[in-house]
Amino acid sequence: MPALTPDDMRNLRQTAFAARHPVDSMIARWHAIQNSARKLAGLAELGQDSLPLGETDFITALEQAGDWQRELAWQAVEDMAAMLDVGMAALAVLESRGIAPRIPALTLWREVDAAQRNLLAMLRLANESTATATA
């Protein structure tokens, strides 16, 4: 029976941590998305005004969210991370071939920005509904 590779062990530990600490791991994923979005904004040649949304807005909304809202947020964060991973890999291929990635990077950045804004709007709206219902 073959032993697990170090990468497999690391992935298992990360998965186990994420299951025990879903909010912490989601915040870590959001932070990674923010870093990728900053790189993406650079590739799209956007100015400082176009940097991604702040982490504190997400954390605050997430802390006030109920379980079902966190589940939706988890899926949205996973979707954004997948979109960014694939998109950034495709942009790297373009760059390696000497093709300017500005236009595709701008398109991807708009998608990521819209996804982030929609996620925050959903969390805020859901939090407002919950607060109104309990008042």
Coordinates of N, CA and C in Angstrom, one line a residue:
M1 N 0.8 -1.2 0.0 CA 0.0 0.0 0.0 C 0.9 1.2 0.0
P2 N 0.7 2.1 -1.0 CA 1.6 3.3 -1.1 C 1.2 4.3 -0.1
A3 N 2.2 5.0 0.4 CA 2.0 6.1 1.4 C 1.5 7.3 0.6
L4 N 0.9 8.2 1.4 CA 0.5 9.5 0.8 C 1.7 10.4 0.6
T5 N 1.6 11.1 -0.5 CA 2.7 12.1 -0.8 C 2.6 13.2 0.2
P6 N 3.6 14.0 0.3 CA 3.5 15.2 1.2 C 2.4 16.2 0.7
D7 N 2.3 16.3 -0.6 CA 1.2 17.2 -1.1 C -0.2 16.7 -0.8
D8 N -0.3 15.4 -0.8 CA -1.6 14.8 -0.5 C -1.9 15.0 1.0
M9 N -0.9 14.8 1.8 CA -1.1 15.0 3.3 C -1.4 16.5 3.6
R10 N -0.8 17.4 2.9 CA -1.0 18.8 3.1 C -2.5 19.1 2.7
N11 N -2.9 18.6 1.6 CA -4.3 18.8 1.1 C -5.3 18.2 2.1
L12 N -5.0 17.1 2.7 CA -5.9 16.5 3.7 C -6.0 17.4 4.9
R13 N -4.8 17.9 5.4 CA -4.8 18.7 6.6 C -5.6 20.0 6.3
Q14 N -5.5 20.6 5.1 CA -6.2 21.8 4.8 C -7.7 21.6 4.7
T15 N -8.1 20.5 4.1 CA -9.5 20.1 4.0 C -10.1 19.9 5.4
A16 N -9.3 19.2 6.3 CA -9.8 19.0 7.6 C -10.0 20.3 8.4
F17 N -9.0 21.2 8.2 CA -9.1 22.5 8.9 C -10.3 23.3 8.4
A18 N -10.5 23.3 7.1 CA -11.6 24.0 6.5 C -12.9 23.5 7.0
A19 N -13.0 22.2 7.2 CA -14.3 21.6 7.7 C -14.5 22.0 9.2
R20 N -13.5 22.1 10.0 CA -13.6 22.5 11.4 C -13.8 24.0 11.5
H21 N -13.2 24.8 10.6 CA -13.2 26.3 10.7 C -13.7 26.9 9.4
P22 N -15.0 26.7 9.0 CA -15.4 27.2 7.7 C -15.3 28.7 7.5
V23 N -15.6 29.5 8.5 CA -15.5 30.9 8.4 C -14.0 31.3 8.2
D24 N -13.1 30.8 9.0 CA -11.7 31.2 8.9 C -11.2 30.8 7.5
S25 N -11.5 29.6 7.1 CA -11.0 29.1 5.8 C -11.6 29.9 4.6
M26 N -12.9 30.3 4.8 CA -13.5 31.2 3.7 C -12.8 32.5 3.7
I27 N -12.5 33.1 4.8 CA -11.8 34.4 4.9 C -10.4 34.2 4.2
A28 N -9.8 33.1 4.5 CA -8.4 32.9 3.9 C -8.6 32.8 2.3
R29 N -9.6 32.1 1.9 CA -9.9 32.1 0.4 C -10.2 33.4 -0.2
W30 N -11.0 34.2 0.5 CA -11.3 35.6 0.1 C -10.0 36.4 0.0
H31 N -9.1 36.2 1.0 CA -7.9 37.0 0.9 C -7.1 36.6 -0.3
A32 N -7.0 35.3 -0.6 CA -6.3 34.8 -1.8 C -6.9 35.3 -3.1
I33 N -8.3 35.4 -3.1 CA -9.0 36.0 -4.2 C -8.6 37.4 -4.4
Q34 N -8.5 38.2 -3.3 CA -8.2 39.6 -3.3 C -6.8 39.8 -3.9
N35 N -5.8 38.9 -3.5 CA -4.5 39.0 -4.0 C -4.4 38.7 -5.5
S36 N -5.2 37.7 -6.0 CA -5.2 37.4 -7.4 C -5.9 38.6 -8.2
A37 N -6.9 39.2 -7.6 CA -7.6 40.3 -8.2 C -6.7 41.5 -8.4
R38 N -5.8 41.7 -7.4 CA -4.9 42.8 -7.5 C -3.9 42.5 -8.7
K39 N -3.4 41.3 -8.8 CA -2.6 41.0 -10.0 C -3.3 41.1 -11.3
L40 N -4.6 40.7 -11.2 CA -5.4 40.8 -12.4 C -5.7 42.3 -12.8
A41 N -5.9 43.1 -11.8 CA -6.1 44.5 -12.1 C -4.8 45.1 -12.8
G42 N -3.6 44.6 -12.3 CA -2.4 45.1 -12.9 C -2.3 44.6 -14.4
L43 N -2.6 43.4 -14.6 CA -2.6 42.9 -16.0 C -3.6 43.6 -16.9
A44 N -4.7 44.0 -16.3 CA -5.7 44.8 -17.1 C -5.4 46.3 -17.2
E45 N -4.3 46.7 -16.5 CA -3.8 48.0 -16.5 C -4.8 49.0 -16.0
L46 N -5.4 48.6 -14.9 CA -6.4 49.4 -14.2 C -5.7 50.2 -13.1
G47 N -6.2 51.4 -12.7 CA -5.6 52.2 -11.7 C -5.9 51.8 -10.3
Q48 N -5.5 52.5 -9.4 CA -5.7 52.2 -7.9 C -7.1 52.2 -7.5
D49 N -8.0 53.0 -8.2 CA -9.4 53.0 -7.9 C -10.1 51.7 -8.2
S50 N -9.5 50.9 -9.0 CA -10.1 49.6 -9.4 C -9.7 48.4 -8.6
L51 N -9.0 48.6 -7.5 CA -8.5 47.5 -6.7 C -9.8 46.8 -6.1
P52 N -9.6 45.5 -5.8 CA -10.8 44.8 -5.2 C -11.3 45.3 -4.0
L53 N -12.5 44.9 -3.6 CA -13.2 45.3 -2.4 C -12.4 44.9 -1.2
G54 N -12.7 45.6 -0.1 CA -12.0 45.4 1.1 C -12.4 44.1 1.8
E55 N -11.4 43.6 2.6 CA -11.7 42.3 3.3 C -12.6 42.5 4.5
T56 N -12.5 43.7 5.1 CA -13.3 44.0 6.3 C -14.8 43.9 6.0
D57 N -15.2 44.4 4.8 CA -16.6 44.3 4.5 C -17.1 42.9 4.4
F58 N -16.3 42.0 3.8 CA -16.7 40.6 3.7 C -16.7 40.0 5.1
I59 N -15.7 40.2 5.9 CA -15.7 39.6 7.2 C -16.9 40.0 8.1
T60 N -17.2 41.3 8.1 CA -18.3 41.8 8.8 C -19.6 41.2 8.4
A61 N -19.8 41.2 7.1 CA -21.1 40.6 6.6 C -21.1 39.1 6.9
L62 N -20.0 38.4 6.8 CA -20.0 37.0 7.0 C -20.2 36.6 8.5
E63 N -19.7 37.5 9.4 CA -19.9 37.2 10.8 C -21.4 37.4 11.2
Q64 N -22.1 38.2 10.5 CA -23.5 38.5 10.8 C -24.4 37.5 10.1
A65 N -23.9 36.7 9.2 CA -24.7 35.8 8.4 C -25.1 34.6 9.1
G66 N -26.2 34.0 8.7 CA -26.7 32.8 9.2 C -26.1 31.6 8.5
D67 N -26.4 30.4 8.9 CA -25.7 29.2 8.3 C -26.0 29.1 6.8
W68 N -27.3 29.3 6.4 CA -27.6 29.1 5.0 C -26.9 30.2 4.2
Q69 N -26.7 31.4 4.7 CA -26.0 32.5 4.0 C -24.6 32.1 3.9
R70 N -24.0 31.5 4.9 CA -22.6 31.1 4.8 C -22.4 30.0 3.8
E71 N -23.4 29.1 3.7 CA -23.2 28.1 2.7 C -23.3 28.7 1.3
L72 N -24.1 29.6 1.0 CA -24.2 30.3 -0.3 C -22.9 31.1 -0.5
A73 N -22.4 31.7 0.5 CA -21.1 32.5 0.4 C -20.0 31.5 0.1
W74 N -20.0 30.4 0.8 CA -18.9 29.4 0.6 C -18.9 29.0 -0.9
Q75 N -20.0 28.7 -1.5 CA -20.1 28.3 -2.9 C -19.6 29.4 -3.8
A76 N -20.0 30.6 -3.5 CA -19.6 31.8 -4.3 C -18.1 32.0 -4.2
V77 N -17.5 31.9 -3.1 CA -16.1 32.0 -2.9 C -15.4 30.9 -3.7
E78 N -15.9 29.7 -3.6 CA -15.2 28.6 -4.3 C -15.3 28.8 -5.8
D79 N -16.5 29.3 -6.3 CA -16.7 29.6 -7.7 C -15.7 30.7 -8.2
M80 N -15.6 31.8 -7.4 CA -14.7 32.9 -7.7 C -13.2 32.4 -7.8
A81 N -12.9 31.5 -6.8 CA -11.5 31.0 -6.8 C -11.2 30.2 -8.0
A82 N -12.2 29.3 -8.4 CA -12.0 28.5 -9.6 C -11.9 29.3 -10.9
M83 N -12.8 30.4 -10.9 CA -12.8 31.2 -12.1 C -11.4 31.9 -12.2
L84 N -10.9 32.4 -11.1 CA -9.6 33.1 -11.1 C -8.5 32.2 -11.4
D85 N -8.5 31.0 -10.8 CA -7.4 30.0 -11.1 C -7.3 29.7 -12.6
V86 N -8.4 29.4 -13.2 CA -8.4 29.1 -14.6 C -8.0 30.3 -15.4
G87 N -8.6 31.4 -15.1 CA -8.4 32.6 -15.8 C -7.0 33.1 -15.8
M88 N -6.4 33.1 -14.6 CA -5.0 33.5 -14.4 C -4.0 32.6 -15.2
A89 N -4.3 31.3 -15.2 CA -3.5 30.3 -16.0 C -3.6 30.6 -17.5
A90 N -4.8 30.9 -17.9 CA -5.0 31.3 -19.3 C -4.2 32.6 -19.7
L91 N -4.3 33.5 -18.8 CA -3.6 34.8 -19.0 C -2.1 34.6 -19.1
A92 N -1.6 33.7 -18.2 CA -0.1 33.3 -18.2 C 0.3 32.7 -19.5
V93 N -0.6 31.9 -20.1 CA -0.3 31.3 -21.4 C -0.2 32.4 -22.5
L94 N -1.2 33.3 -22.4 CA -1.1 34.4 -23.4 C 0.2 35.2 -23.3
E95 N 0.6 35.5 -22.1 CA 1.8 36.2 -21.9 C 3.0 35.5 -22.4
S96 N 3.0 34.2 -22.1 CA 4.2 33.3 -22.5 C 4.3 33.3 -24.0
R97 N 3.2 33.5 -24.7 CA 3.2 33.5 -26.2 C 3.4 34.9 -26.8
G98 N 3.6 35.9 -25.9 CA 3.9 37.2 -26.3 C 2.7 38.0 -26.7
I99 N 1.5 37.5 -26.2 CA 0.2 38.2 -26.5 C -0.1 39.1 -25.3
A100 N -0.5 40.3 -25.6 CA -0.8 41.2 -24.5 C -2.1 40.8 -23.8
P101 N -2.1 40.6 -22.5 CA -3.3 40.0 -21.8 C -4.3 41.1 -21.4
R102 N -4.1 42.3 -21.7 CA -4.9 43.4 -21.2 C -6.4 43.2 -21.3
I103 N -6.9 43.0 -22.6 CA -8.3 42.9 -22.8 C -8.9 41.7 -22.1
P104 N -8.3 40.5 -22.3 CA -8.9 39.4 -21.5 C -8.8 39.5 -20.0
A105 N -7.8 40.2 -19.5 CA -7.6 40.4 -18.1 C -8.7 41.4 -17.6
L106 N -9.0 42.4 -18.4 CA -10.1 43.3 -18.1 C -11.4 42.6 -18.0
T107 N -11.7 41.7 -18.9 CA -12.9 41.0 -19.0 C -13.1 40.1 -17.7
L108 N -12.0 39.4 -17.4 CA -12.0 38.5 -16.2 C -12.2 39.4 -15.0
W109 N -11.5 40.5 -14.9 CA -11.6 41.4 -13.7 C -13.0 41.9 -13.5
R110 N -13.7 42.2 -14.6 CA -15.1 42.7 -14.5 C -16.0 41.5 -13.9
E111 N -15.7 40.3 -14.3 CA -16.5 39.2 -13.8 C -16.2 39.0 -12.3
V112 N -15.0 39.0 -11.9 CA -14.6 38.8 -10.5 C -15.2 39.9 -9.7
D113 N -15.0 41.2 -10.2 CA -15.5 42.3 -9.4 C -17.1 42.2 -9.2
A114 N -17.8 41.8 -10.3 CA -19.2 41.7 -10.2 C -19.6 40.5 -9.2
A115 N -18.9 39.5 -9.3 CA -19.1 38.3 -8.4 C -18.9 38.8 -6.9
Q116 N -17.8 39.5 -6.6 CA -17.6 40.0 -5.3 C -18.7 40.9 -4.8
R117 N -19.0 41.9 -5.6 CA -20.1 42.8 -5.3 C -21.4 42.1 -5.0
N118 N -21.7 41.2 -5.9 CA -23.0 40.4 -5.7 C -23.0 39.6 -4.5
L119 N -21.9 39.0 -4.1 CA -21.8 38.2 -2.9 C -22.0 39.1 -1.7
L120 N -21.3 40.2 -1.6 CA -21.5 41.2 -0.5 C -22.9 41.7 -0.4
A121 N -23.5 42.0 -1.6 CA -24.9 42.5 -1.6 C -25.9 41.4 -1.0
M122 N -25.6 40.1 -1.4 CA -26.5 39.0 -0.9 C -26.3 38.9 0.6
L123 N -25.1 39.0 1.1 CA -24.9 38.8 2.5 C -25.6 40.0 3.3
R124 N -25.4 41.2 2.8 CA -26.0 42.4 3.4 C -27.5 42.3 3.4
L125 N -28.0 42.0 2.2 CA -29.5 41.9 2.1 C -30.1 40.9 3.0
A126 N -29.4 39.7 3.0 CA -29.9 38.6 3.9 C -29.8 39.0 5.4
N127 N -28.7 39.7 5.7 CA -28.5 40.2 7.1 C -29.6 41.2 7.5
E128 N -30.0 42.1 6.5 CA -31.0 43.1 6.8 C -32.3 42.5 7.0
S129 N -32.6 41.4 6.2 CA -33.9 40.7 6.3 C -34.0 40.0 7.6
T130 N -32.9 39.4 8.0 CA -32.9 38.7 9.3 C -33.1 39.7 10.5
A131 N -32.4 40.8 10.4 CA -32.6 41.8 11.4 C -34.0 42.4 11.5
T132 N -34.6 42.6 10.3 CA -36.0 43.1 10.3 C -37.0 42.0 10.8
A133 N -36.8 40.8 10.5 CA -37.6 39.7 10.9 C -37.6 39.5 12.4
T134 N -36.4 39.7 13.1 CA -36.3 39.5 14.5 C -36.7 40.7 15.3
A135 N -36.9 41.9 14.6 CA -37.2 43.1 15.4 C -38.7 43.2 15.7

